[in-house]
């Protein structure tokens, strides 16, 4: 079986619909086709300022949501990044093979560093740690949203560079980006992506949100001029985004939706979509709460995951140490 690895940051109290449609949906599917490793990347979460108590809670909430979405510890390895110390160890080695200019070209870094007052070295090396996450598991595929494409290109470059310099070591991973859902747009500003850091509350739907708030947000989503319900992301980004969300959650093709809503108005589409999204989120929130009711059991699942992950990561790191000329890690 090919191997898959992906990660998500515990930087909010809930994942949002963009995270699910762009990436997490594939995580669930790929459990059945791949040897799957998924991690909550708490090391990445401290690249912006954080509060220790909040981070600890959010890591658990993140893991509980992933289980609620359908990750099954029997079919995948689910772990928290900080419990596997090989990640920052490999990251250091890769940092020493990353050009300063190369890292400086990352658009996410440029974006975040222009917005934050506190710009750390960790924010700069963020994508190299991401490379370590992936390369440690020798992953073939990495399911992510479109916004991670550039990071994945860097990961591929680093893998190839290492292999050329020291002899074949890493698998060069492929980004797995689903074209239709790779970027879910902000509901209030459909010209930009839904984002936990940049979107206002009206633009983002959290998976753990109250059904009534979800309905309200869908109903007040910004739509486009005109009245035809047709998929045209260029000229009708608002309606097209709603059609994408609808089509994916309800498992109906966009063509069928266009046909069903022919002659109807934006309001009709929104009213139905509000129910689809609310019905999708409610059971996830409920299952998440039930995983969080038994934190001891949740922590046990994560510890078992970390042990399985570490067996793989440790073996890779030992080979890397050998290639680099280090002594065997003890
Ligand atoms: P993060 O935590 O920001 O987001 C998690 C996943 O959600 C996707 N995503 C979206 N997809 C579609 N539309 C959107 N509006 C949207 N917003 C977010 C992201 O593309 C991502 O797949 N750097 C990563 C975390 C990471 C990682 C890794 C990923 C760390 N190590 C190793 C893969 C492999 C990130 O910040 O994701």
CSV table of C-alpha atoms and ligand atoms in Angstrom, one decimal:
chain,number,residue,atom,x,y,z
A,1,UNK,CA,0.0,0.0,0.0
A,2,UNK,CA,1.2,3.5,-0.7
A,3,UNK,CA,1.7,5.7,2.3
A,4,UNK,CA,0.0,9.0,3.1
A,5,UNK,CA,0.8,11.7,5.7
A,6,UNK,CA,-0.9,14.9,6.5
A,7,UNK,CA,-1.1,17.4,9.3
A,8,UNK,CA,-3.4,20.1,10.6
A,9,UNK,CA,-2.7,22.9,13.1
A,10,UNK,CA,-4.6,23.1,16.4
A,11,UNK,CA,-4.8,26.9,16.2
A,12,UNK,CA,-8.6,27.3,16.6
A,13,UNK,CA,-11.3,25.8,18.8
A,14,UNK,CA,-12.8,24.2,15.7
A,15,UNK,CA,-11.9,23.2,12.2
A,16,UNK,CA,-13.8,24.9,9.5
A,17,UNK,CA,-15.6,23.8,6.4
A,18,UNK,CA,-12.6,24.7,4.2
A,19,UNK,CA,-10.4,22.4,6.2
A,20,UNK,CA,-12.9,19.6,5.9
A,21,UNK,CA,-13.8,20.0,2.2
A,22,UNK,CA,-10.2,20.8,1.1
A,23,UNK,CA,-8.3,18.2,3.1
A,24,UNK,CA,-9.9,16.2,5.9
A,25,UNK,CA,-12.4,14.5,3.6
A,26,UNK,CA,-9.5,13.0,1.7
A,27,UNK,CA,-7.8,12.0,5.0
A,28,UNK,CA,-10.9,9.9,5.8
A,29,UNK,CA,-11.1,8.4,2.4
A,30,UNK,CA,-7.4,7.6,2.1
A,31,UNK,CA,-7.5,5.4,5.2
A,32,UNK,CA,-8.9,2.7,3.0
A,33,UNK,CA,-6.4,3.0,0.2
A,34,UNK,CA,-3.2,4.0,2.0
A,35,UNK,CA,-1.1,3.2,5.0
A,36,UNK,CA,-2.2,6.5,6.6
A,37,UNK,CA,-0.4,8.8,9.1
A,38,UNK,CA,-2.2,11.9,10.4
A,39,UNK,CA,-0.9,14.4,12.9
A,40,UNK,CA,-2.1,17.4,14.9
A,41,UNK,CA,0.9,19.7,14.3
A,42,UNK,CA,1.2,21.5,17.6
A,43,UNK,CA,4.9,22.4,17.0
A,44,UNK,CA,3.7,24.4,14.0
A,45,UNK,CA,1.0,26.1,16.2
A,46,UNK,CA,3.6,27.9,18.3
A,47,UNK,CA,5.1,29.8,15.3
A,48,UNK,CA,2.5,32.4,16.2
A,49,UNK,CA,2.0,33.6,19.8
A,50,UNK,CA,0.0,31.1,21.8
A,51,UNK,CA,-1.2,30.3,25.3
A,52,UNK,CA,0.0,27.0,26.8
A,53,UNK,CA,-3.4,26.0,28.3
A,54,UNK,CA,-5.3,26.9,25.2
A,55,UNK,CA,-2.9,24.9,23.0
A,56,UNK,CA,-3.2,21.8,25.2
A,57,UNK,CA,-7.0,22.0,25.0
A,58,UNK,CA,-7.0,22.7,21.3
A,59,UNK,CA,-4.7,19.7,20.5
A,60,UNK,CA,-7.3,17.4,22.2
A,61,UNK,CA,-10.2,19.1,20.5
A,62,UNK,CA,-8.5,18.7,17.2
A,63,UNK,CA,-7.8,15.0,17.7
A,64,UNK,CA,-11.4,14.5,18.9
A,65,UNK,CA,-12.8,16.2,15.8
A,66,UNK,CA,-10.6,14.1,13.6
A,67,UNK,CA,-12.0,11.0,15.2
A,68,UNK,CA,-15.5,12.4,15.0
A,69,UNK,CA,-15.0,13.0,11.2
A,70,UNK,CA,-14.2,9.3,10.8
A,71,UNK,CA,-10.6,8.7,11.4
A,72,UNK,CA,-10.3,5.3,12.9
A,73,UNK,CA,-7.3,4.4,15.0
A,74,UNK,CA,-7.6,0.8,13.7
A,75,UNK,CA,-7.2,2.0,10.1
A,76,UNK,CA,-4.8,4.9,10.5
A,77,UNK,CA,-2.1,6.2,12.8
A,78,UNK,CA,-3.3,9.4,14.5
A,79,UNK,CA,-0.8,11.3,16.7
A,80,UNK,CA,0.2,14.7,18.0
A,81,UNK,CA,3.5,16.0,16.5
A,82,UNK,CA,5.2,17.1,19.7
A,83,UNK,CA,5.0,13.5,21.0
A,84,UNK,CA,7.4,12.3,18.3
A,85,UNK,CA,10.7,14.2,18.8
A,86,UNK,CA,12.1,13.0,15.5
A,87,UNK,CA,10.2,15.8,13.8
A,88,UNK,CA,12.2,18.7,15.0
A,89,UNK,CA,15.4,16.6,14.8
A,90,UNK,CA,15.0,16.0,11.1
A,91,UNK,CA,13.8,19.6,10.6
A,92,UNK,CA,17.2,20.8,11.8
A,93,UNK,CA,19.0,18.7,9.3
A,94,UNK,CA,16.7,19.9,6.5
A,95,UNK,CA,17.1,23.5,7.5
A,96,UNK,CA,20.8,23.1,6.9
A,97,UNK,CA,19.9,22.1,3.3
A,98,UNK,CA,17.4,24.9,2.7
A,99,UNK,CA,18.4,28.1,1.0
A,100,UNK,CA,17.6,31.3,2.9
A,101,UNK,CA,16.2,32.8,-0.3
A,102,UNK,CA,14.3,29.6,-1.0
A,103,UNK,CA,12.5,29.7,2.3
A,104,UNK,CA,12.0,33.5,1.9
A,105,UNK,CA,10.0,32.9,-1.3
A,106,UNK,CA,7.2,31.1,0.5
A,107,UNK,CA,4.1,33.2,0.0
A,108,UNK,CA,2.5,32.0,3.3
A,109,UNK,CA,5.6,33.3,5.2
A,110,UNK,CA,5.5,36.6,3.4
A,111,UNK,CA,1.8,36.9,4.1
A,112,UNK,CA,1.9,36.0,7.8
A,113,UNK,CA,5.1,38.0,8.5
A,114,UNK,CA,3.6,41.1,7.0
A,115,UNK,CA,0.5,40.7,9.3
A,116,UNK,CA,2.2,39.7,12.5
A,117,UNK,CA,4.2,42.1,14.7
A,118,UNK,CA,6.1,39.2,16.1
A,119,UNK,CA,7.9,37.4,13.3
A,120,UNK,CA,10.0,34.5,14.6
A,121,UNK,CA,12.7,32.3,13.0
A,122,UNK,CA,10.2,29.5,13.6
A,123,UNK,CA,7.7,31.1,11.3
A,124,UNK,CA,10.4,31.3,8.7
A,125,UNK,CA,11.4,27.6,9.0
A,126,UNK,CA,7.8,26.5,9.3
A,127,UNK,CA,7.7,24.8,5.9
A,128,UNK,CA,10.9,22.9,6.6
A,129,UNK,CA,9.4,21.4,9.7
A,130,UNK,CA,6.5,20.4,7.4
A,131,UNK,CA,9.0,18.7,5.1
A,132,UNK,CA,10.3,16.8,8.1
A,133,UNK,CA,6.7,15.7,9.0
A,134,UNK,CA,6.3,14.2,5.5
A,135,UNK,CA,9.7,12.8,4.7
A,136,UNK,CA,10.1,11.0,8.1
A,137,UNK,CA,7.2,8.7,7.0
A,138,UNK,CA,8.4,8.4,3.4
A,139,UNK,CA,4.9,9.4,2.4
A,140,UNK,CA,3.9,9.0,-1.3
A,141,UNK,CA,0.9,11.3,-1.1
A,142,UNK,CA,0.0,14.4,1.0
A,143,UNK,CA,-3.7,15.4,1.0
A,144,UNK,CA,-3.9,19.2,1.5
A,145,UNK,CA,-5.8,22.2,0.2
A,146,UNK,CA,-4.5,24.4,-2.7
A,147,UNK,CA,-2.8,26.8,-0.2
A,148,UNK,CA,-0.2,24.2,0.6
A,149,UNK,CA,0.9,23.6,-3.0
A,150,UNK,CA,4.0,25.8,-2.7
A,151,UNK,CA,5.0,24.2,0.6
A,152,UNK,CA,4.7,20.8,-1.1
A,153,UNK,CA,6.9,21.9,-3.9
A,154,UNK,CA,9.6,22.9,-1.4
A,155,UNK,CA,9.3,19.5,0.3
A,156,UNK,CA,9.8,17.8,-3.1
A,157,UNK,CA,12.9,19.9,-3.8
A,158,UNK,CA,14.4,19.1,-0.4
A,159,UNK,CA,13.8,15.4,-0.8
A,160,UNK,CA,15.4,15.4,-4.2
A,161,UNK,CA,18.3,17.5,-3.0
A,162,UNK,CA,19.0,15.2,-0.1
A,163,UNK,CA,18.8,12.1,-2.3
A,164,UNK,CA,21.2,13.7,-4.9
A,165,UNK,CA,23.7,14.7,-2.2
A,166,UNK,CA,23.7,11.6,0.0
A,167,UNK,CA,22.2,8.8,-2.1
A,168,UNK,CA,18.6,7.6,-2.3
A,169,UNK,CA,16.9,8.2,1.0
A,170,UNK,CA,13.6,10.0,0.8
A,171,UNK,CA,10.4,9.3,-1.2
A,172,UNK,CA,9.6,12.4,-3.2
A,173,UNK,CA,5.9,13.0,-2.2
A,174,UNK,CA,3.0,14.1,-4.4
A,175,UNK,CA,0.5,16.7,-3.2
A,176,UNK,CA,-3.0,15.3,-3.3
A,177,UNK,CA,-5.2,18.3,-4.0
A,178,UNK,CA,-8.8,17.8,-5.0
A,179,UNK,CA,-9.4,20.4,-7.8
A,180,UNK,CA,-13.1,21.1,-7.1
A,181,UNK,CA,-12.7,21.7,-3.3
A,182,UNK,CA,-9.0,22.7,-3.0
A,183,UNK,CA,-10.0,26.2,-2.1
A,184,UNK,CA,-13.3,26.9,-0.3
A,185,UNK,CA,-14.0,30.7,-0.3
A,186,UNK,CA,-15.0,33.0,2.5
A,187,UNK,CA,-18.8,33.3,2.7
A,188,UNK,CA,-18.7,37.0,3.3
A,189,UNK,CA,-15.9,37.8,0.9
A,190,UNK,CA,-16.1,35.1,-1.8
A,191,UNK,CA,-13.0,36.5,-3.6
A,192,UNK,CA,-10.7,35.1,-0.9
A,193,UNK,CA,-10.4,31.8,0.8
A,194,UNK,CA,-12.0,30.8,4.1
A,195,UNK,CA,-9.3,31.1,6.7
A,196,UNK,CA,-9.2,30.8,10.4
A,197,UNK,CA,-6.8,33.7,10.7
A,198,UNK,CA,-8.1,36.1,8.0
A,199,UNK,CA,-11.9,35.4,7.8
A,200,UNK,CA,-14.3,37.3,10.1
A,201,UNK,CA,-17.0,35.3,11.9
A,202,UNK,CA,-19.5,35.7,9.0
A,203,UNK,CA,-17.2,34.3,6.5
A,204,UNK,CA,-16.3,31.0,8.2
A,205,UNK,CA,-18.3,28.0,9.2
A,206,UNK,CA,-16.9,26.0,12.1
A,207,UNK,CA,-17.7,22.3,12.2
A,208,UNK,CA,-18.5,22.7,15.9
A,209,UNK,CA,-20.8,25.7,15.5
A,210,UNK,CA,-24.4,25.9,16.6
A,211,UNK,CA,-26.8,24.7,13.9
A,212,UNK,CA,-28.8,27.9,14.0
A,213,UNK,CA,-25.7,30.1,13.6
A,214,UNK,CA,-24.7,27.9,10.7
A,215,UNK,CA,-28.1,28.4,9.0
A,216,UNK,CA,-27.9,32.1,9.6
A,217,UNK,CA,-24.4,32.4,8.1
A,218,UNK,CA,-25.3,30.4,5.0
A,219,UNK,CA,-28.4,32.5,4.5
A,220,UNK,CA,-26.5,35.7,4.7
A,221,UNK,CA,-23.6,34.5,2.5
A,222,UNK,CA,-22.6,37.2,0.0
A,223,UNK,CA,-23.8,36.2,-3.5
A,224,UNK,CA,-23.3,37.8,-6.9
A,225,UNK,CA,-25.3,40.1,-9.1
A,226,UNK,CA,-27.7,38.4,-11.4
A,227,UNK,CA,-30.1,35.7,-10.4
A,228,UNK,CA,-29.1,32.6,-12.4
A,229,UNK,CA,-27.8,29.7,-10.3
A,230,UNK,CA,-24.9,28.6,-12.4
A,231,UNK,CA,-21.4,27.4,-11.6
A,232,UNK,CA,-19.0,30.2,-12.8
A,233,UNK,CA,-16.2,30.7,-10.3
A,234,UNK,CA,-14.7,33.6,-12.3
A,235,UNK,CA,-17.8,35.8,-12.6
A,236,UNK,CA,-20.0,34.3,-9.8
A,237,UNK,CA,-17.6,33.3,-7.0
A,238,UNK,CA,-20.2,33.5,-4.3
A,239,UNK,CA,-22.8,31.2,-5.9
A,240,UNK,CA,-20.1,28.9,-7.2
A,241,UNK,CA,-18.7,28.5,-3.7
A,242,UNK,CA,-22.1,27.6,-2.4
A,243,UNK,CA,-22.6,25.1,-5.2
A,244,UNK,CA,-19.3,23.5,-4.4
A,245,UNK,CA,-20.1,23.1,-0.8
A,246,UNK,CA,-23.6,21.8,-1.5
A,247,UNK,CA,-22.5,19.4,-4.2
A,248,UNK,CA,-19.7,17.9,-2.0
A,249,UNK,CA,-21.7,17.6,1.2
A,250,UNK,CA,-24.9,16.3,-0.4
A,251,UNK,CA,-23.0,14.1,-2.9
A,252,UNK,CA,-25.0,15.6,-5.9
A,253,UNK,CA,-23.2,16.8,-9.0
A,254,UNK,CA,-23.1,20.5,-9.7
A,255,UNK,CA,-24.9,19.9,-13.1
A,256,UNK,CA,-27.8,18.3,-11.2
A,257,UNK,CA,-27.9,21.2,-8.8
A,258,UNK,CA,-28.0,23.7,-11.6
A,259,UNK,CA,-30.9,21.8,-13.1
A,260,UNK,CA,-32.8,21.5,-9.8
A,261,UNK,CA,-32.5,25.2,-9.2
A,262,UNK,CA,-33.2,26.3,-12.7
A,263,UNK,CA,-35.8,29.1,-12.4
A,264,UNK,CA,-35.4,29.3,-8.6
A,265,UNK,CA,-33.7,32.1,-6.7
A,266,UNK,CA,-30.5,32.4,-4.6
A,267,UNK,CA,-32.7,32.4,-1.5
A,268,UNK,CA,-34.1,28.9,-2.3
A,269,UNK,CA,-30.6,27.5,-2.8
A,270,UNK,CA,-29.4,29.0,0.5
A,271,UNK,CA,-32.3,27.8,2.4
A,272,UNK,CA,-31.7,24.2,1.4
A,273,UNK,CA,-27.9,24.5,1.7
A,274,UNK,CA,-28.4,25.8,5.3
A,275,UNK,CA,-30.1,22.6,6.2
A,276,UNK,CA,-27.5,20.4,4.4
A,277,UNK,CA,-24.6,22.1,6.3
A,278,UNK,CA,-26.4,22.2,9.6
A,279,UNK,CA,-27.2,18.5,9.3
A,280,UNK,CA,-23.7,17.7,8.4
A,281,UNK,CA,-22.1,19.5,11.3
A,282,UNK,CA,-24.5,18.6,14.1
A,283,UNK,CA,-23.4,14.9,14.5
A,284,UNK,CA,-19.7,15.9,14.2
A,285,UNK,CA,-20.1,18.3,17.1
A,286,UNK,CA,-21.9,15.7,19.1
A,287,UNK,CA,-19.3,12.9,18.5
A,288,UNK,CA,-16.5,15.4,19.2
A,289,UNK,CA,-18.1,16.2,22.6
A,290,UNK,CA,-18.4,12.5,23.4
A,291,UNK,CA,-14.7,11.9,22.6
A,292,UNK,CA,-13.9,14.9,24.9
A,293,UNK,CA,-15.9,13.5,27.7
A,294,UNK,CA,-13.3,10.8,28.1
A,295,UNK,CA,-10.0,12.6,27.9
A,296,UNK,CA,-8.1,9.6,29.4
A,297,UNK,CA,-9.3,7.4,26.6
A,298,UNK,CA,-8.5,10.0,24.0
A,299,UNK,CA,-5.0,10.5,25.4
A,300,UNK,CA,-4.5,6.7,25.3
A,301,UNK,CA,-5.4,6.7,21.6
A,302,UNK,CA,-3.0,9.5,20.9
A,303,UNK,CA,-0.2,7.9,22.9
A,304,UNK,CA,-0.6,4.6,21.0
A,305,UNK,CA,-0.6,6.6,17.7
A,306,UNK,CA,2.6,8.4,18.7
A,307,UNK,CA,4.3,5.1,19.5
A,308,UNK,CA,3.4,3.6,16.1
A,309,UNK,CA,4.5,6.9,14.4
A,310,UNK,CA,7.8,7.0,16.3
A,311,UNK,CA,8.7,3.4,15.2
A,312,UNK,CA,8.6,4.6,11.6
A,313,UNK,CA,10.1,8.1,12.2
A,314,UNK,CA,12.9,6.7,14.3
A,315,UNK,CA,13.9,4.2,11.7
A,316,UNK,CA,14.1,6.9,9.0
A,317,UNK,CA,16.0,9.3,11.2
A,318,UNK,CA,18.6,6.6,12.1
A,319,UNK,CA,19.2,6.2,8.3
A,320,UNK,CA,19.5,9.9,7.8
A,321,UNK,CA,22.0,10.2,10.7
A,322,UNK,CA,24.1,7.5,9.1
A,323,UNK,CA,24.0,9.3,5.7
A,324,UNK,CA,24.9,12.7,7.3
A,325,UNK,CA,27.8,11.3,9.3
A,326,UNK,CA,26.3,11.6,12.7
A,327,UNK,CA,26.6,8.9,15.4
A,328,UNK,CA,23.6,6.6,15.8
A,329,UNK,CA,21.0,8.3,18.0
A,330,UNK,CA,20.6,6.6,21.3
B,1,LIG,P1,-3.8,24.2,8.2
B,1,LIG,O1,-3.8,23.7,9.6
B,1,LIG,O2,-3.8,25.6,8.0
B,1,LIG,O3,-5.0,23.6,7.4
B,1,LIG,C1,-5.3,22.3,7.4
B,1,LIG,C2,-5.7,21.8,6.0
B,1,LIG,O4,-6.9,22.6,5.5
B,1,LIG,C3,-6.6,23.1,4.2
B,1,LIG,N1,-7.4,24.3,4.1
B,1,LIG,C4,-8.3,24.6,3.1
B,1,LIG,N2,-8.7,23.8,2.0
B,1,LIG,C5,-9.6,24.4,1.2
B,1,LIG,N3,-10.2,25.6,1.4
B,1,LIG,C6,-9.8,26.4,2.4
B,1,LIG,N4,-10.3,27.6,2.5
B,1,LIG,C7,-8.8,25.9,3.3
B,1,LIG,N5,-8.2,26.4,4.4
B,1,LIG,C8,-7.4,25.4,4.9
B,1,LIG,C9,-5.1,23.3,4.2
B,1,LIG,O5,-4.7,23.4,2.8
B,1,LIG,C10,-4.6,22.1,4.9
B,1,LIG,O6,-4.5,21.0,4.1
B,1,LIG,N6,1.0,23.7,6.9
B,1,LIG,C11,-0.2,22.9,7.1
B,1,LIG,C12,-0.1,21.9,8.2
B,1,LIG,C13,1.0,20.9,8.1
B,1,LIG,C14,1.0,19.9,7.1
B,1,LIG,C15,2.2,19.1,7.5
B,1,LIG,C16,0.2,19.5,6.1
B,1,LIG,C17,2.1,20.8,8.9
B,1,LIG,N7,2.8,19.7,8.5
B,1,LIG,C18,2.5,18.0,6.7
B,1,LIG,C19,0.6,18.3,5.4
B,1,LIG,C20,1.7,17.6,5.7
B,1,LIG,C21,-1.3,23.9,7.5
B,1,LIG,O7,-1.0,25.0,8.0
B,1,LIG,O8,-2.5,23.5,7.4
